[in-house]
Amino acid sequence: MGGSVNEESRLQLERYLQLVNRRKFVFAIPVILAVAGAGLAAWAGHAVGVDPGSALPALVNAVHLAATGAWLGPLPALALLLVAASREDGADGRPFAVLAVRRFSTWALAVITVIVVTGVWNAWNEVGGVPGLVGTGYGRLVLLKVALLLPVLALAAWNRRSLLPRLGGDGATVGRPAMRSLARFVAVEAVVGAALVVVAAALALTPPGRHTTPDWPLSFRLAPEVTWNFPGVKTQVLIGAQILLVGLLALIAGCLVRRWRPFMLIGAAVLLVAGAQQTLPPLAVDAYPTTYRRPSVPYAAASIAHGASLYRIHCANCHGPAGRGDGPASAGLLQPPADLTAPHTNDHTAGDIFWWLTHGVGIVMPGFDAKVPEDERWDLINFLRALSTGEAARSLTDIDEPERPRLRAPDFTFATGPAQTTLRDYRGRQPVLLVLFTLPSSRARLAELAQAYSDLRSFNAAVLAVPMDGGEKILSRIGASPRILFPVATEGAEDIVSTYSLFRRTRAPEGALPNAPMPAHMEFLIDRSGYLRARWLPGGPQPGWSDIKVLLAEVQALSHETAVAAPPDEHVH
């Protein structure tokens, strides 16, 4: 009797499969429509808004949505089929249930892999990094999705390994109990999947982490680029890395070898924790809620010049007129003020400095929250950044050295008659020769540049001239001869000169003075990415660009660069 039932079930299954094969095209139509609908929804999501110039984020998101539907859609029907087949009167349905589960298991493995890969790519693209992941509402929702998905993956792996092989066993003692257990697990998986959909809907209504100011929740951050050269750090990290390596090998061995597995896994966990405790603290620095806050004011000459005036009012008394920590009030302080020209200023984020300016530093430095508006605090930060960059600019020479750290050139706006232009307008198109000149001492040099202008243009270089002694009636003061064809700033010169004079210091002894001499003429080469690459100050120990051929050679080298660095951010971080 049992044999006839099984034979009848087998025949029913074969007839069902033949029917499915004949109607595959009909069944494929709703699948195609569903995939198309999910894919089109991606073009209305954050993927397009984060990177509107590229179709790749939307395509990846479309694949992610379609794969999610292919995973979650069959789960309710599969759970109902398993429940029906697990009953005593469901013998006819058990072959269908076994076949459906086995096929779905293989299908789900591929689909989940696609979901994980595209989900990680989407999250990183829309969150923008660890600060956005930990410090924004969008990032925390992404972490919630991960927390919901990981148990589902672990449960699916256990089902595939434990329950799936038992489905074809004896109906009463093995197959049906396995189907009941699997039905419950599939139902739980469907509920968690629905929760994931709810979280995804909340993500769609939340601004992406990349477009949100992170509120950093930890008192530290990892900054190996800052601490790597501190004494003892390399040794501690090397020792910790060896411990981590041994722990990782123990973890792999514990997963592969059954004997002594619990002890090996416990030992691996201990080694991994010990290695992390040895490796991570030396790479950490203090952090604050505003550490990753994005400045609201661009790093530009107007902001830096205004910040310089604020510095003289609020900071110079302690930190000194040149920022070296030697102000008249510094002698009476318990802790000497910081040297703001030192490299450590740029080791801190703009958000770190914003926190100190807002809330103060201990009992030594008061906060300026009530005295200085927020935008002006960012102006002050821009000035401090430029001040520290000015110290680094002492290494600039008339010959570009590719291995030298690149210094971002502050943006600026200038007018030539009725037209206004910014330095940023040349980004990605041309290197710029910025000439700061004084009349009448620079007249001969302007004549040389005017004669070489056609050669400079042939190398795709732009020349911008800025008077250091004021732009009033500058064109009439230059005169008609020589004929100047390159732009000469008639407005905006004061801010440009105030900012770029911070980069006048050299390695000569006078360059270390608090008030280094102000040259009457300066020339800077700015590459297509917006970085200061070379500088010439007349009267130095080397002739430099006084030979115009040397300048042309440098311009030609910058114009022919193939590996162009990523442009600096509009806002200094």
XYZ file of C-alpha atoms in Angstrom:
573
model
C 0.000 0.000 0.000
C 2.818 2.360 0.995
C 4.609 1.514 -2.263
C 1.583 2.442 -4.370
C 1.261 5.781 -2.515
C 4.906 6.619 -3.114
C 4.598 5.617 -6.761
C 1.500 7.782 -7.125
C 3.301 10.724 -5.494
C 6.237 10.253 -7.828
C 3.948 10.297 -10.836
C 2.189 13.450 -9.561
C 5.557 15.155 -9.120
C 6.632 14.220 -12.636
C 3.363 15.513 -14.106
C 3.751 18.749 -12.110
C 7.314 19.268 -13.364
C 6.201 18.632 -16.951
C 3.476 21.233 -16.509
C 5.965 23.711 -15.102
C 8.360 23.118 -17.992
C 5.582 23.756 -20.514
C 4.552 26.989 -18.787
C 7.956 28.422 -17.882
C 7.464 31.433 -20.130
C 4.087 32.214 -18.540
C 5.597 31.909 -15.041
C 8.550 34.085 -16.070
C 6.388 37.103 -16.957
C 5.467 38.078 -13.357
C 9.072 37.403 -12.296
C 10.386 39.767 -14.952
C 7.837 42.429 -14.002
C 8.705 42.091 -10.299
C 12.445 42.386 -10.960
C 11.873 45.379 -13.220
C 9.716 47.084 -10.579
C 12.312 46.534 -7.859
C 15.079 47.727 -10.141
C 13.245 50.906 -11.115
C 12.697 51.721 -7.427
C 16.479 51.999 -7.062
C 16.493 55.066 -9.337
C 14.390 56.969 -6.815
C 16.575 56.134 -3.811
C 19.675 57.455 -2.090
C 21.989 55.697 -4.547
C 21.194 58.300 -7.203
C 21.395 61.258 -4.823
C 24.760 60.300 -3.315
C 26.517 60.067 -6.669
C 24.264 61.614 -9.334
C 27.001 61.548 -11.943
C 27.276 57.758 -12.063
C 24.768 55.038 -12.900
C 26.733 52.343 -11.034
C 25.271 53.004 -7.530
C 21.712 52.791 -8.851
C 22.486 49.587 -10.785
C 24.044 47.962 -7.719
C 21.063 49.018 -5.624
C 18.679 47.618 -8.242
C 20.450 44.251 -8.094
C 20.288 44.401 -4.292
C 16.526 45.052 -4.300
C 15.821 42.351 -6.868
C 17.916 39.804 -4.946
C 16.140 40.715 -1.701
C 12.778 40.092 -3.326
C 13.999 36.775 -4.722
C 15.001 35.718 -1.188
C 12.035 36.985 0.856
C 9.240 36.408 -1.665
C 9.156 32.570 -1.579
C 9.560 32.266 2.228
C 5.842 32.426 3.264
C 4.797 29.946 0.583
C 7.694 27.635 1.486
C 6.726 27.746 5.172
C 3.083 26.874 4.352
C 4.197 23.997 2.100
C 6.418 22.575 4.855
C 3.608 22.824 7.406
C 1.183 20.980 5.095
C 3.760 18.322 4.202
C 4.683 17.719 7.848
C 1.147 16.596 8.737
C 0.164 12.963 8.801
C -2.183 13.444 5.863
C 0.424 15.375 3.892
C 2.287 12.419 2.452
C 1.395 13.422 -1.089
C 2.988 16.822 -0.612
C 6.255 15.703 0.986
C 8.083 14.988 -2.292
C 7.162 18.461 -3.514
C 8.324 19.984 -0.218
C 11.661 18.159 -0.316
C 12.258 19.186 -3.912
C 11.237 22.804 -3.227
C 13.466 23.103 -0.153
C 16.500 21.654 -1.911
C 16.074 23.915 -4.901
C 15.396 26.954 -2.722
C 18.450 26.191 -0.573
C 20.737 26.312 -3.613
C 18.944 29.362 -4.976
C 19.014 31.178 -1.622
C 22.753 30.590 -1.206
C 23.469 32.415 -4.457
C 20.906 35.157 -3.776
C 22.134 35.820 -0.219
C 25.684 36.125 -1.530
C 24.498 38.778 -3.984
C 22.547 40.549 -1.204
C 25.573 40.658 1.116
C 28.013 41.865 -1.547
C 25.719 44.558 -2.957
C 24.558 45.546 0.541
C 28.131 46.110 1.727
C 28.865 48.168 -1.404
C 25.686 50.218 -0.999
C 26.313 50.834 2.695
C 29.887 51.987 2.189
C 28.886 54.212 -0.716
C 26.032 55.867 1.157
C 27.534 55.941 4.655
C 30.933 57.262 3.585
C 33.113 55.626 6.246
C 33.334 54.585 9.873
C 32.302 58.021 11.280
C 29.112 57.956 9.203
C 28.444 54.342 10.209
C 28.824 54.919 13.955
C 27.897 58.582 14.308
C 24.766 59.075 12.171
C 21.192 57.820 12.361
C 21.559 56.338 8.874
C 24.662 54.419 9.879
C 23.026 53.068 13.021
C 20.099 51.786 10.942
C 22.630 50.025 8.702
C 24.143 48.406 11.808
C 20.637 47.323 12.853
C 20.189 45.658 9.448
C 23.457 43.813 9.941
C 22.416 42.749 13.451
C 19.167 41.315 12.053
C 20.794 39.625 9.061
C 23.665 37.828 10.827
C 21.424 35.526 12.945
C 19.410 34.696 9.834
C 22.573 33.684 7.995
C 23.719 31.556 10.928
C 20.280 29.912 11.171
C 20.208 29.239 7.421
C 23.660 27.623 7.570
C 22.532 25.388 10.457
C 19.327 24.404 8.618
C 21.267 23.568 5.460
C 23.691 21.394 7.377
C 21.363 19.748 9.918
C 17.730 19.693 8.762
C 18.008 19.531 4.979
C 19.613 16.040 4.879
C 16.887 14.697 7.217
C 13.930 15.720 5.082
C 14.106 12.560 2.990
C 14.257 10.259 6.040
C 11.517 8.079 7.494
C 8.303 10.101 7.441
C 7.064 9.508 10.948
C 10.344 9.653 12.883
C 12.726 11.790 10.779
C 11.220 13.548 7.756
C 8.064 15.040 9.250
C 9.720 16.336 12.471
C 12.481 17.866 10.360
C 9.862 19.548 8.161
C 8.045 20.945 11.197
C 11.288 22.372 12.588
C 12.253 23.754 9.219
C 8.800 25.323 8.777
C 9.216 27.189 12.073
C 12.679 28.371 11.101
C 11.488 29.516 7.673
C 8.636 31.415 9.326
C 11.105 33.121 11.680
C 13.298 33.927 8.682
C 10.296 35.503 6.938
C 9.460 37.614 10.014
C 13.062 38.820 10.316
C 13.026 39.531 6.597
C 9.918 41.664 7.055
C 11.736 43.529 9.841
C 14.638 44.100 7.450
C 12.209 45.581 4.933
C 10.889 47.946 7.626
C 14.450 49.041 8.465
C 15.160 49.522 4.754
C 12.053 51.726 4.500
C 13.349 53.799 7.429
C 16.709 54.095 5.652
C 14.948 55.429 2.572
C 13.465 58.232 4.695
C 16.758 59.045 6.487
C 19.454 61.292 4.969
C 22.514 59.209 3.985
C 25.438 59.204 6.366
C 27.612 60.754 3.662
C 25.372 63.845 3.698
C 24.964 64.033 7.491
C 27.301 65.452 10.129
C 28.486 62.541 12.311
C 28.122 62.822 16.079
C 31.094 60.711 17.200
C 30.060 58.633 20.259
C 33.530 57.478 21.412
C 36.247 59.236 23.374
C 38.946 58.025 20.968
C 39.537 57.341 17.298
C 42.147 55.303 15.451
C 44.655 57.578 13.714
C 47.774 55.601 12.707
C 48.788 58.429 10.369
C 49.226 60.604 13.495
C 50.729 58.186 16.019
C 52.842 55.936 13.789
C 56.073 57.872 14.346
C 55.567 58.303 18.100
C 58.232 56.527 20.237
C 57.514 52.845 20.787
C 54.366 52.678 18.661
C 55.841 50.563 15.871
C 57.205 48.017 18.374
C 53.883 47.697 20.218
C 51.945 47.303 16.976
C 54.402 44.679 15.700
C 54.058 42.623 18.883
C 50.268 42.938 18.812
C 50.147 41.933 15.150
C 52.080 38.729 15.920
C 49.628 37.864 18.712
C 46.691 38.528 16.368
C 48.254 36.279 13.727
C 48.654 33.395 16.195
C 45.066 33.914 17.367
C 43.795 33.854 13.784
C 45.680 30.620 13.067
C 44.223 29.095 16.242
C 40.722 30.152 15.130
C 41.185 28.528 11.716
C 42.531 25.349 13.302
C 39.631 25.249 15.750
C 37.142 25.446 12.892
C 38.842 22.674 10.918
C 39.780 20.198 13.674
C 37.094 18.572 15.829
C 39.409 17.330 18.563
C 40.106 19.950 21.229
C 37.895 22.378 19.301
C 36.390 24.182 22.350
C 39.817 24.734 23.901
C 41.302 25.966 20.621
C 38.430 28.384 20.041
C 38.676 29.744 23.593
C 42.434 30.156 23.203
C 41.927 31.893 19.848
C 39.444 34.316 21.425
C 41.887 35.125 24.241
C 44.747 35.707 21.794
C 42.638 37.894 19.515
C 41.484 40.065 22.421
C 45.037 40.326 23.795
C 46.395 41.213 20.357
C 43.763 43.906 19.861
C 44.529 45.367 23.292
C 48.212 45.491 22.366
C 47.738 46.872 18.848
C 44.908 49.381 18.973
C 45.657 51.718 21.947
C 48.969 52.986 20.499
C 47.105 53.930 17.305
C 44.345 55.842 19.112
C 44.044 59.550 19.848
C 41.457 61.539 21.773
C 38.177 62.262 20.015
C 35.124 64.407 20.681
C 31.481 64.510 19.545
C 32.426 67.040 16.830
C 35.615 65.258 15.696
C 34.127 64.379 12.306
C 31.947 67.439 11.973
C 32.132 68.929 8.497
C 33.063 72.639 8.389
C 30.309 74.920 7.193
C 32.779 77.456 5.744
C 35.030 76.589 2.755
C 38.825 76.729 3.055
C 39.193 79.954 1.102
C 41.201 83.161 1.261
C 38.297 85.328 2.448
C 37.642 82.974 5.375
C 41.333 82.695 6.249
C 41.824 86.467 6.156
C 38.834 86.977 8.436
C 40.147 84.233 10.707
C 43.462 86.067 10.938
C 41.718 89.171 12.282
C 39.789 87.039 14.796
C 43.032 85.388 15.861
C 44.632 88.743 16.625
C 41.646 89.660 18.819
C 41.054 86.408 20.715
C 44.189 84.248 20.508
C 47.395 86.226 19.891
C 47.705 87.357 23.503
C 48.455 83.773 24.567
C 49.574 81.981 21.388
C 51.638 84.882 20.060
C 51.305 86.959 16.891
C 52.812 84.179 14.750
C 51.102 81.309 16.605
C 54.252 79.961 18.262
C 52.841 79.913 21.794
C 54.897 82.906 22.916
C 52.249 85.577 23.495
C 52.638 88.168 26.274
C 50.121 86.347 28.517
C 51.768 82.929 28.123
C 54.316 83.471 30.886
C 51.681 83.402 33.643
C 49.897 80.235 32.499
C 50.185 76.871 34.267
C 50.494 75.137 30.890
C 52.279 76.859 27.989
C 50.037 77.528 24.965
C 50.413 75.211 21.995
C 52.654 76.094 19.060
C 50.018 76.395 16.345
C 52.571 76.388 13.539
C 53.757 72.872 14.425
C 52.652 69.885 12.308
C 50.422 68.596 15.121
C 47.854 71.281 14.258
C 47.038 69.495 11.006
C 47.141 66.114 12.778
C 43.883 67.049 14.493
C 40.622 67.190 12.588
C 38.832 70.473 12.067
C 36.115 69.062 14.319
C 38.652 68.578 17.138
C 39.677 72.218 16.945
C 36.042 73.290 16.724
C 35.354 71.439 19.988
C 38.273 73.166 21.739
C 37.270 76.601 20.465
C 33.681 75.997 21.531
C 34.200 74.355 24.931
C 37.743 75.363 25.862
C 40.706 73.251 26.978
C 40.774 72.553 30.708
C 41.195 75.640 32.899
C 43.836 77.181 30.640
C 41.851 78.061 27.535
C 38.244 79.290 27.772
C 35.556 78.366 25.283
C 34.390 80.897 22.718
C 30.860 79.604 22.253
C 29.312 82.777 23.659
C 31.875 85.201 22.201
C 32.418 84.012 18.629
C 29.578 82.879 16.304
C 29.873 79.423 14.760
C 30.787 80.570 11.231
C 33.530 82.789 12.647
C 34.905 79.841 14.628
C 35.241 78.002 11.316
C 37.014 81.059 9.872
C 39.427 80.872 12.784
C 39.976 77.154 12.159
C 40.703 77.834 8.494
C 43.307 80.402 9.532
C 44.925 77.951 11.970
C 45.083 75.341 9.221
C 46.706 77.824 6.863
C 49.128 78.896 9.609
C 50.303 75.327 10.102
C 50.464 74.785 6.335
C 52.648 77.892 6.128
C 55.211 76.196 8.345
C 55.126 73.112 6.122
C 55.523 75.397 3.079
C 59.050 76.244 4.224
C 60.137 73.144 2.296
C 58.765 74.522 -0.988
C 61.395 75.424 -3.583
C 61.369 76.438 -7.210
C 61.785 72.758 -8.186
C 58.844 70.443 -7.578
C 59.669 67.304 -5.613
C 56.999 64.638 -6.232
C 57.699 62.860 -2.920
C 57.068 66.063 -0.930
C 53.694 66.096 0.899
C 51.268 68.176 -1.131
C 49.862 71.311 0.451
C 46.348 72.352 -0.458
C 46.101 75.786 -2.006
C 43.321 77.876 -0.443
C 40.634 78.830 -2.911
C 40.054 82.498 -3.659
C 37.801 84.782 -5.661
C 39.146 87.685 -7.675
C 37.778 90.141 -10.216
C 39.334 91.302 -13.440
C 37.145 94.171 -14.423
C 33.484 93.116 -14.394
C 34.251 89.361 -14.446
C 34.737 87.287 -11.297
C 36.798 84.086 -11.217
C 37.852 81.586 -8.572
C 40.937 79.420 -8.320
C 38.613 76.434 -8.231
C 37.486 77.247 -11.789
C 40.876 76.020 -13.023
C 40.605 72.725 -11.130
C 41.100 69.746 -13.391
C 41.880 71.929 -16.423
C 45.101 73.901 -15.989
C 48.010 74.395 -13.617
C 48.115 77.964 -12.317
C 51.049 80.324 -11.862
C 49.976 82.690 -9.078
C 52.049 85.890 -9.133
C 51.959 88.261 -6.140
C 53.699 91.454 -7.214
C 54.536 94.957 -6.019
C 55.059 98.009 -8.192
C 57.438 99.302 -9.283
C 59.858 96.573 -8.116
C 58.013 93.796 -9.976
C 57.666 95.682 -13.274
C 60.625 93.951 -14.936
C 59.381 90.536 -13.881
C 55.886 91.244 -15.205
C 57.503 92.181 -18.522
C 59.328 88.815 -18.599
C 56.114 86.935 -17.877
C 54.272 88.935 -20.528
C 56.882 87.956 -23.115
C 56.736 84.284 -22.034
C 52.940 84.198 -21.818
C 52.488 82.527 -25.189
C 54.910 79.760 -24.143
C 53.085 79.332 -20.831
C 49.774 79.061 -22.649
C 51.249 76.472 -25.020
C 51.862 74.324 -21.924
C 48.210 74.852 -20.905
C 49.139 77.021 -17.912
C 47.115 79.927 -16.547
C 48.763 83.017 -15.058
C 46.975 85.023 -12.345
C 48.609 88.240 -11.120
C 47.652 89.810 -7.771
C 48.994 93.203 -6.610
C 50.392 93.146 -3.080
C 50.080 96.922 -2.676
C 46.351 97.195 -3.433
C 44.315 96.742 -6.584
C 43.099 100.323 -6.947
C 43.802 101.566 -10.492
C 46.274 98.722 -10.879
C 45.915 98.463 -14.656
C 46.729 102.129 -15.166
C 49.616 101.812 -12.735
C 51.071 98.904 -14.712
C 50.772 100.916 -17.898
C 50.258 99.942 -21.502
C 53.789 98.646 -21.986
C 54.489 95.827 -21.690
C 51.069 94.636 -22.728
C 49.730 92.304 -20.000
C 47.393 89.668 -21.457
C 46.999 87.486 -18.385
C 44.398 88.351 -15.699
C 45.339 90.949 -13.089
C 43.144 91.088 -9.974
C 41.343 94.387 -9.527
C 39.265 93.161 -6.569
C 39.905 90.497 -3.910
C 43.661 91.089 -3.832
C 43.820 91.931 -0.129
C 42.451 88.549 1.027
C 44.640 86.641 -1.427
C 47.797 88.450 -0.311
C 46.920 88.040 3.372
C 46.461 84.299 2.889
C 49.309 83.422 0.551
C 51.791 85.536 2.494
C 51.472 82.819 5.164
C 53.403 80.596 2.732
C 56.375 82.933 2.390
C 58.636 81.296 4.971
C 61.723 79.453 3.740
C 64.405 77.217 5.266
C 66.693 80.234 5.592
C 67.297 81.451 9.186
C 65.026 84.467 8.699
C 62.211 82.058 7.768
C 62.086 80.858 11.377
C 61.580 84.362 12.781
C 58.154 85.137 14.312
C 57.709 87.921 11.758
C 59.540 86.666 8.709
C 60.346 89.369 6.133
C 57.618 90.019 3.569
C 58.980 89.638 0.033
C 58.010 92.219 -2.532
C 57.365 89.487 -5.113
C 56.246 85.834 -4.814
C 55.268 83.203 -7.358
C 53.470 79.910 -6.661
C 52.789 76.954 -8.951
C 49.455 75.255 -8.250
C 48.734 71.986 -10.038
C 45.502 70.936 -11.717
C 44.331 69.195 -8.548
C 44.628 72.329 -6.420
C 47.900 71.710 -4.542
C 50.888 74.018 -4.038
C 53.797 72.338 -5.804
C 56.573 74.927 -6.110
C 57.440 78.481 -5.082
C 59.957 81.146 -6.100
C 61.007 84.179 -4.079
C 63.435 86.502 -5.901
C 66.724 87.219 -4.172
C 67.267 83.701 -2.806
C 70.562 81.781 -2.913
C 69.546 80.096 -6.197
C 68.522 81.933 -9.390
C 65.414 79.745 -9.696
C 62.760 81.162 -12.006
C 64.744 84.304 -12.744
C 65.711 82.154 -15.712
C 62.311 81.894 -17.375
C 63.320 78.553 -18.939
C 63.386 76.957 -15.484
C 59.813 78.118 -14.894
C 58.701 76.812 -18.274
C 60.240 73.418 -17.515
C 58.311 73.177 -14.234
C 55.055 74.253 -15.897
C 55.556 71.723 -18.656
C 56.133 68.942 -16.108
C 52.923 69.800 -14.238
C 50.929 70.023 -17.473
C 52.097 66.603 -18.603
C 51.403 64.811 -15.326
C 49.365 61.678 -15.931
C 48.834 60.643 -12.294
C 46.778 63.567 -10.999
C 46.094 63.539 -7.258
C 42.552 63.622 -5.942
C 41.493 67.243 -5.503
C 41.371 68.560 -1.940
C 38.012 69.002 -0.301
C 36.377 72.403 -0.478
C 36.174 72.245 3.319
C 39.314 71.460 5.290
C 38.798 68.381 7.549
